[in-house]
Amino acid sequence: MSDPWVECARARYVSLETYRKDGSAARTPVWIAEDEESADHRLVVWTVTDSWKVKRVRRNPAVRLAPCTARGRITGAWVDGSAAIMTTDQSAIAQRWLHRKYGIVARLGTLGSRLRRGRAGSVVLALTQRDPATG
């Protein structure tokens, strides 16, 4: 049986489930890459600083992930995780993993975002797997 966290790291798209104030889930398909320098198999997601998913993560760091299509159709098992918003400097470093995985498309996307929104206009969410034993 394969590890759902590893499957998420390998997937082209992952559905990132975050939680609203009322506890209901909001799912968004996102690009994801493994931070190959982290010891805890951390995954990274690049997004706009003022996106709803970032606002929800600030309020509640609990997330769920599952491999999906570009349109968000789930193609694998869900796994529980925790999200943290990286600093601007950490985000710049973490973007290289997304650039490595997605190539020129990611480079153009991050460059376009930087030109439109400035250096602080985008952030990287660092995702770590939650231990099922502790919840």
mmCIF file with all atom_site columns, C-alpha atoms in Angstrom, residues 84-130:
data_model
loop_
_atom_site.group_PDB
_atom_site.id
_atom_site.type_symbol
_atom_site.label_atom_id
_atom_site.label_alt_id
_atom_site.label_comp_id
_atom_site.label_asym_id
_atom_site.label_entity_id
_atom_site.label_seq_id
_atom_site.pdbx_PDB_ins_code
_atom_site.Cartn_x
_atom_site.Cartn_y
_atom_site.Cartn_z
_atom_site.occupancy
_atom_site.B_iso_or_equiv
_atom_site.pdbx_formal_charge
_atom_site.auth_seq_id
_atom_site.auth_comp_id
_atom_site.auth_asym_id
_atom_site.auth_atom_id
_atom_site.pdbx_PDB_model_num
ATOM 1  C CA . ALA A 1 84  ? 2.307  27.241 8.183   1.00 0.00 ? 84  ALA A CA 1
ATOM 2  C CA . ILE A 1 85  ? 2.851  30.457 6.271   1.00 0.00 ? 85  ILE A CA 1
ATOM 3  C CA . MET A 1 86  ? 6.518  30.903 5.411   1.00 0.00 ? 86  MET A CA 1
ATOM 4  C CA . THR A 1 87  ? 8.266  34.262 5.643   1.00 0.00 ? 87  THR A CA 1
ATOM 5  C CA . THR A 1 88  ? 9.020  36.166 2.444   1.00 0.00 ? 88  THR A CA 1
ATOM 6  C CA . ASP A 1 89  ? 12.657 35.004 2.535   1.00 0.00 ? 89  ASP A CA 1
ATOM 7  C CA . GLN A 1 90  ? 11.656 31.385 3.173   1.00 0.00 ? 90  GLN A CA 1
ATOM 8  C CA . SER A 1 91  ? 9.116  31.625 0.346   1.00 0.00 ? 91  SER A CA 1
ATOM 9  C CA . ALA A 1 92  ? 11.768 32.758 -2.116  1.00 0.00 ? 92  ALA A CA 1
ATOM 10 C CA . ILE A 1 93  ? 13.886 29.741 -1.218  1.00 0.00 ? 93  ILE A CA 1
ATOM 11 C CA . ALA A 1 94  ? 10.942 27.297 -1.344  1.00 0.00 ? 94  ALA A CA 1
ATOM 12 C CA . GLN A 1 95  ? 9.887  28.477 -4.814  1.00 0.00 ? 95  GLN A CA 1
ATOM 13 C CA . ARG A 1 96  ? 12.887 26.669 -6.297  1.00 0.00 ? 96  ARG A CA 1
ATOM 14 C CA . TRP A 1 97  ? 11.242 23.314 -5.538  1.00 0.00 ? 97  TRP A CA 1
ATOM 15 C CA . LEU A 1 98  ? 8.150  24.396 -7.455  1.00 0.00 ? 98  LEU A CA 1
ATOM 16 C CA . HIS A 1 99  ? 10.349 25.683 -10.292 1.00 0.00 ? 99  HIS A CA 1
ATOM 17 C CA . ARG A 1 100 ? 12.171 22.344 -10.414 1.00 0.00 ? 100 ARG A CA 1
ATOM 18 C CA . LYS A 1 101 ? 8.936  20.331 -10.552 1.00 0.00 ? 101 LYS A CA 1
ATOM 19 C CA . TYR A 1 102 ? 6.881  22.535 -12.907 1.00 0.00 ? 102 TYR A CA 1
ATOM 20 C CA . GLY A 1 103 ? 9.644  24.121 -14.971 1.00 0.00 ? 103 GLY A CA 1
ATOM 21 C CA . ILE A 1 104 ? 9.160  27.193 -17.126 1.00 0.00 ? 104 ILE A CA 1
ATOM 22 C CA . VAL A 1 105 ? 5.430  27.463 -16.371 1.00 0.00 ? 105 VAL A CA 1
ATOM 23 C CA . ALA A 1 106 ? 6.135  27.938 -12.645 1.00 0.00 ? 106 ALA A CA 1
ATOM 24 C CA . ARG A 1 107 ? 8.971  30.356 -13.360 1.00 0.00 ? 107 ARG A CA 1
ATOM 25 C CA . LEU A 1 108 ? 6.704  32.507 -15.525 1.00 0.00 ? 108 LEU A CA 1
ATOM 26 C CA . GLY A 1 109 ? 3.898  32.323 -12.956 1.00 0.00 ? 109 GLY A CA 1
ATOM 27 C CA . THR A 1 110 ? 6.060  33.407 -10.044 1.00 0.00 ? 110 THR A CA 1
ATOM 28 C CA . LEU A 1 111 ? 7.717  36.131 -12.123 1.00 0.00 ? 111 LEU A CA 1
ATOM 29 C CA . GLY A 1 112 ? 4.326  37.467 -13.248 1.00 0.00 ? 112 GLY A CA 1
ATOM 30 C CA . SER A 1 113 ? 3.079  37.471 -9.680  1.00 0.00 ? 113 SER A CA 1
ATOM 31 C CA . ARG A 1 114 ? 6.184  39.286 -8.463  1.00 0.00 ? 114 ARG A CA 1
ATOM 32 C CA . LEU A 1 115 ? 5.764  41.938 -11.171 1.00 0.00 ? 115 LEU A CA 1
ATOM 33 C CA . ARG A 1 116 ? 2.037  42.428 -10.401 1.00 0.00 ? 116 ARG A CA 1
ATOM 34 C CA . ARG A 1 117 ? 2.056  42.147 -6.620  1.00 0.00 ? 117 ARG A CA 1
ATOM 35 C CA . GLY A 1 118 ? 5.636  42.775 -5.547  1.00 0.00 ? 118 GLY A CA 1
ATOM 36 C CA . ARG A 1 119 ? 7.875  40.503 -3.523  1.00 0.00 ? 119 ARG A CA 1
ATOM 37 C CA . ALA A 1 120 ? 5.419  40.261 -0.604  1.00 0.00 ? 120 ALA A CA 1
ATOM 38 C CA . GLY A 1 121 ? 2.411  39.555 -2.844  1.00 0.00 ? 121 GLY A CA 1
ATOM 39 C CA . SER A 1 122 ? 2.902  35.805 -2.774  1.00 0.00 ? 122 SER A CA 1
ATOM 40 C CA . VAL A 1 123 ? 3.689  33.337 -0.019  1.00 0.00 ? 123 VAL A CA 1
ATOM 41 C CA . VAL A 1 124 ? 4.509  29.692 0.325   1.00 0.00 ? 124 VAL A CA 1
ATOM 42 C CA . LEU A 1 125 ? 2.509  27.442 2.620   1.00 0.00 ? 125 LEU A CA 1
ATOM 43 C CA . ALA A 1 126 ? 4.648  24.783 4.292   1.00 0.00 ? 126 ALA A CA 1
ATOM 44 C CA . LEU A 1 127 ? 2.654  21.599 4.823   1.00 0.00 ? 127 LEU A CA 1
ATOM 45 C CA . THR A 1 128 ? 3.640  18.855 7.230   1.00 0.00 ? 128 THR A CA 1
ATOM 46 C CA . GLN A 1 129 ? 1.886  15.577 7.826   1.00 0.00 ? 129 GLN A CA 1
ATOM 47 C CA . ARG A 1 130 ? -0.021 15.244 11.078  1.00 0.00 ? 130 ARG A CA 1
#
